[in-house]
Amino acid sequence: MQHLPTWVAANPIASFTLLLFASLTVPPLVERLKLPGLVGLLLAGVILGPYGLQLLNPETETVKLLSDIGKIYLMFVAGLEIDRAAFRETRNRSLKFGLTTFLVPLIAGTLVGQVFGFGLNASLLIGSLLASHTLLAYPLIQQFGVVRNPAIAVTVGATIFTDVSALLVLAICVSIHQGQFSWVGLILQLVSLAIYAAAVLIGLDRLGREYFQRTGNEEGNQFLFVLLSLFLASVGTQVIQIENIVGAFLAGLAVSDVLGHGPVKEKVEFVGAVLFIPFFFVCMGLLIDIQTFLYTLGNEPMLAIAIVGSLIGSKFIAAWIVKGVDRYTWIETLTMWSLSLPQVAATLAAALVGFQVGLLTEPVFNSVIVLMLVTAILGPVLTERFAKQLMISGDGATSKDLQRSNNRFSTDRPLAILVPVNNPATEPNLMTMAGLLVQQQGGRVMPLAIAQTSSTLNDPRFLESLSRKRSVLQQAAEHSLNLGVETQPLLRIDLDIALGICHAAKEQEADLVLMGYGDITTLQARLLGNIIDQVFQSSPSPVAVMRLLAAPKLLSRILVFIWDISPHTLKLIAFAQSIATANQGNITLKYLISASTPPEKQGEFELQLRQHLVFGLEEEYHQIEIEAIVNTHPATVILETAHNFDLIILNAKDIHPGKGLILNDWATPIIQGLDCSMILFSNP
């Protein structure tokens, strides 16, 4: 038994199993303490590593391989998340802010290194660690509907400049440290990197578009193409003697336009989020000597304080400088500052490289871990606060956006509702709900049956499935005709059910996709994905997923929860209003606000909400009862309130389990605990 740790550490399968176990179990436990999941992954690495139970050894080939894959995958996803189209639209201002938010932290970090006695080379690397940023809070920006604000677009575009520049400084510093530096060599390296970057960005983009066009719905091969692009680009940078994380980042930039927001991108990000990136954080934890870490913070805290303070201060100064140049408002400036605070992807990857080559000391590495933890928590918290104020100030969604958000469910406009049918048990309620909406506003109901095929069209199993789909479709059409509404049955043969639904919605210009509920909280659904999740991500039309416990005509008391005023929120309210009008019911609208929100801001939020309801719903808005709830536990208040209603309508973007580096699964008990009918609504 005494040799068990040595055996586990030397056994590749046992090491892989431990990494899987830590990635699956630790983040949810840490999130219960209101901490990011990545904190738990680092802690798991400390416990399992050489300074803990000694079950994982960072020097073994297995751990090194998985750590390297996680490192380049992290940088690849960072590049993948950057919107190149937004960068092109705001190129000049993005470069201006990118240059400022790179140089100011670079100078600040370099000065910190010099003050604490590090050489110029190491000091420059410390500065470069502060110069990049990770758009960790961008999902919050999307949620509050302020993506189109110029300040947000500029900050997103600036990420390209800061990350590429920081990685370039890393490459130069490592080259100098290893004694391979010369001015001629530097010039040749810069020229070769420029040529290589152009080849990757242009070549992979064109090759990817051609390959995706030729392969159609072959998502498996497309996924493999993306992975091959990642590793080819990473190997290529090593050939020109530059760190592989630079190639990984370039690969992410190159294929971002090709992938768009389709299912292949979701699969690529999913594999990274649940497998390789968590492995990287656990492996980072293996390098942390907890005694040295605590000693650094306890007896020599000034280095960590200086690094964290210089990052926060320099990023603010950079945002303040561009405020005066481009005349941003203070709330826009603060949002830019908070959005550029988190130091995760490029910072951690570069810090690990610097530590492994001996350029950074252990106290600096530990201070960077502290920096990551502080900014990963502080950045999203501040961004959420400032984005709410940006939304309330009217700088996010324009009046045109708000008008567009409601026009699909206007009572003077006929509806085209697509209803995918498969389960005869839930089919009547789906068709009845679609019929009620169409009876109220006019239009047509389109029951859709999809026969999935992965083989020849003459395969007996496919022919049997096709026959069943025809039968289900006929029953749905008959039910719809009995309701007295115009019906257009659709039968489609497709390789992928979710894509088939989305393609049909686009072809038929559907105003709404109405689906039955399938549990998205099970382990199988979380690991393998499901049709609902894919349709939410890819549908060109709004999607409503229903779990009805009563007949649609009996749903008269309707509860709607919101967190913000955005085009998506207003469309959700308009959809709820269309159901209430059809059933002669009423709506209770509750919006959750933070206890820290000043009373005047609460009143301002409610006033603006009422104005938008008048604007979007005209004379019918008075049927909506509005109530503010100050609460920090949304799951509890939603479950307690829902008992008194027939139907609750929730924003799918709020209720759906989150993805990314900071996971958010607070919504699972809501879905499992509701005892009334439920609709999850999602707008593309």
Short mmCIF file of N, CA, C and O in Angstrom, two decimals, residues 5 41 69 107 109 113 236 257 316 324 435 455 493 511 567 570 582:
data_model
loop_
_atom_site.label_atom_id
_atom_site.label_comp_id
_atom_site.label_asym_id
_atom_site.label_seq_id
_atom_site.Cartn_x
_atom_site.Cartn_y
_atom_site.Cartn_z
N PRO A 5 0.94 5.49 -4.16
CA PRO A 5 1.12 6.78 -4.84
C PRO A 5 2.11 6.71 -6.00
O PRO A 5 1.87 7.29 -7.07
N LEU A 41 -10.17 23.37 -9.47
CA LEU A 41 -9.24 22.57 -10.28
C LEU A 41 -7.80 22.79 -9.84
O LEU A 41 -7.01 21.85 -9.75
N ILE A 69 -1.47 19.84 -24.13
CA ILE A 69 -2.68 19.89 -24.95
C ILE A 69 -3.67 20.89 -24.36
O ILE A 69 -4.28 21.69 -25.07
N ILE A 107 4.38 48.50 -19.17
CA ILE A 107 5.30 49.39 -18.46
C ILE A 107 5.17 49.22 -16.95
O ILE A 107 6.17 49.13 -16.22
N GLY A 109 4.07 46.58 -15.24
CA GLY A 109 4.60 45.29 -14.82
C GLY A 109 6.12 45.25 -14.87
O GLY A 109 6.76 44.64 -14.00
N GLY A 113 8.73 44.53 -11.76
CA GLY A 113 9.84 43.58 -11.80
C GLY A 113 11.16 44.22 -11.43
O GLY A 113 11.96 43.64 -10.69
N GLY A 236 3.77 24.19 -36.30
CA GLY A 236 4.43 25.11 -37.21
C GLY A 236 5.19 26.21 -36.50
O GLY A 236 6.30 26.59 -36.91
N ASP A 257 -14.14 32.54 -38.07
CA ASP A 257 -15.14 32.92 -39.06
C ASP A 257 -15.75 31.70 -39.73
O ASP A 257 -16.94 31.69 -40.08
N PHE A 316 -7.07 50.44 -15.69
CA PHE A 316 -7.96 51.59 -15.54
C PHE A 316 -7.38 52.82 -16.23
O PHE A 316 -8.10 53.56 -16.91
N GLY A 324 -10.74 59.94 -22.98
CA GLY A 324 -10.55 61.32 -23.41
C GLY A 324 -10.36 61.45 -24.91
O GLY A 324 -10.80 62.43 -25.52
N GLY A 435 -51.64 26.24 -32.21
CA GLY A 435 -52.93 26.63 -32.75
C GLY A 435 -53.51 27.85 -32.05
O GLY A 435 -54.08 28.74 -32.68
N SER A 455 -27.05 6.39 -43.53
CA SER A 455 -26.68 5.35 -44.48
C SER A 455 -27.45 5.57 -45.77
O SER A 455 -27.91 6.68 -46.05
N ILE A 493 -35.74 14.81 -44.67
CA ILE A 493 -34.72 13.79 -44.48
C ILE A 493 -33.40 14.50 -44.25
O ILE A 493 -32.97 15.32 -45.06
N ASP A 511 -41.35 32.26 -37.52
CA ASP A 511 -41.30 33.26 -36.45
C ASP A 511 -41.01 32.62 -35.10
O ASP A 511 -40.57 33.29 -34.17
N PRO A 567 -33.14 43.57 -25.86
CA PRO A 567 -34.04 43.11 -26.92
C PRO A 567 -34.57 41.70 -26.67
O PRO A 567 -35.72 41.40 -26.93
N LEU A 570 -37.32 41.80 -23.95
CA LEU A 570 -38.57 42.37 -24.44
C LEU A 570 -39.29 41.41 -25.38
O LEU A 570 -40.52 41.35 -25.40
N ALA A 582 -54.10 35.02 -25.94
CA ALA A 582 -54.81 33.88 -26.50
C ALA A 582 -55.68 33.19 -25.45
O ALA A 582 -56.76 32.68 -25.76
#
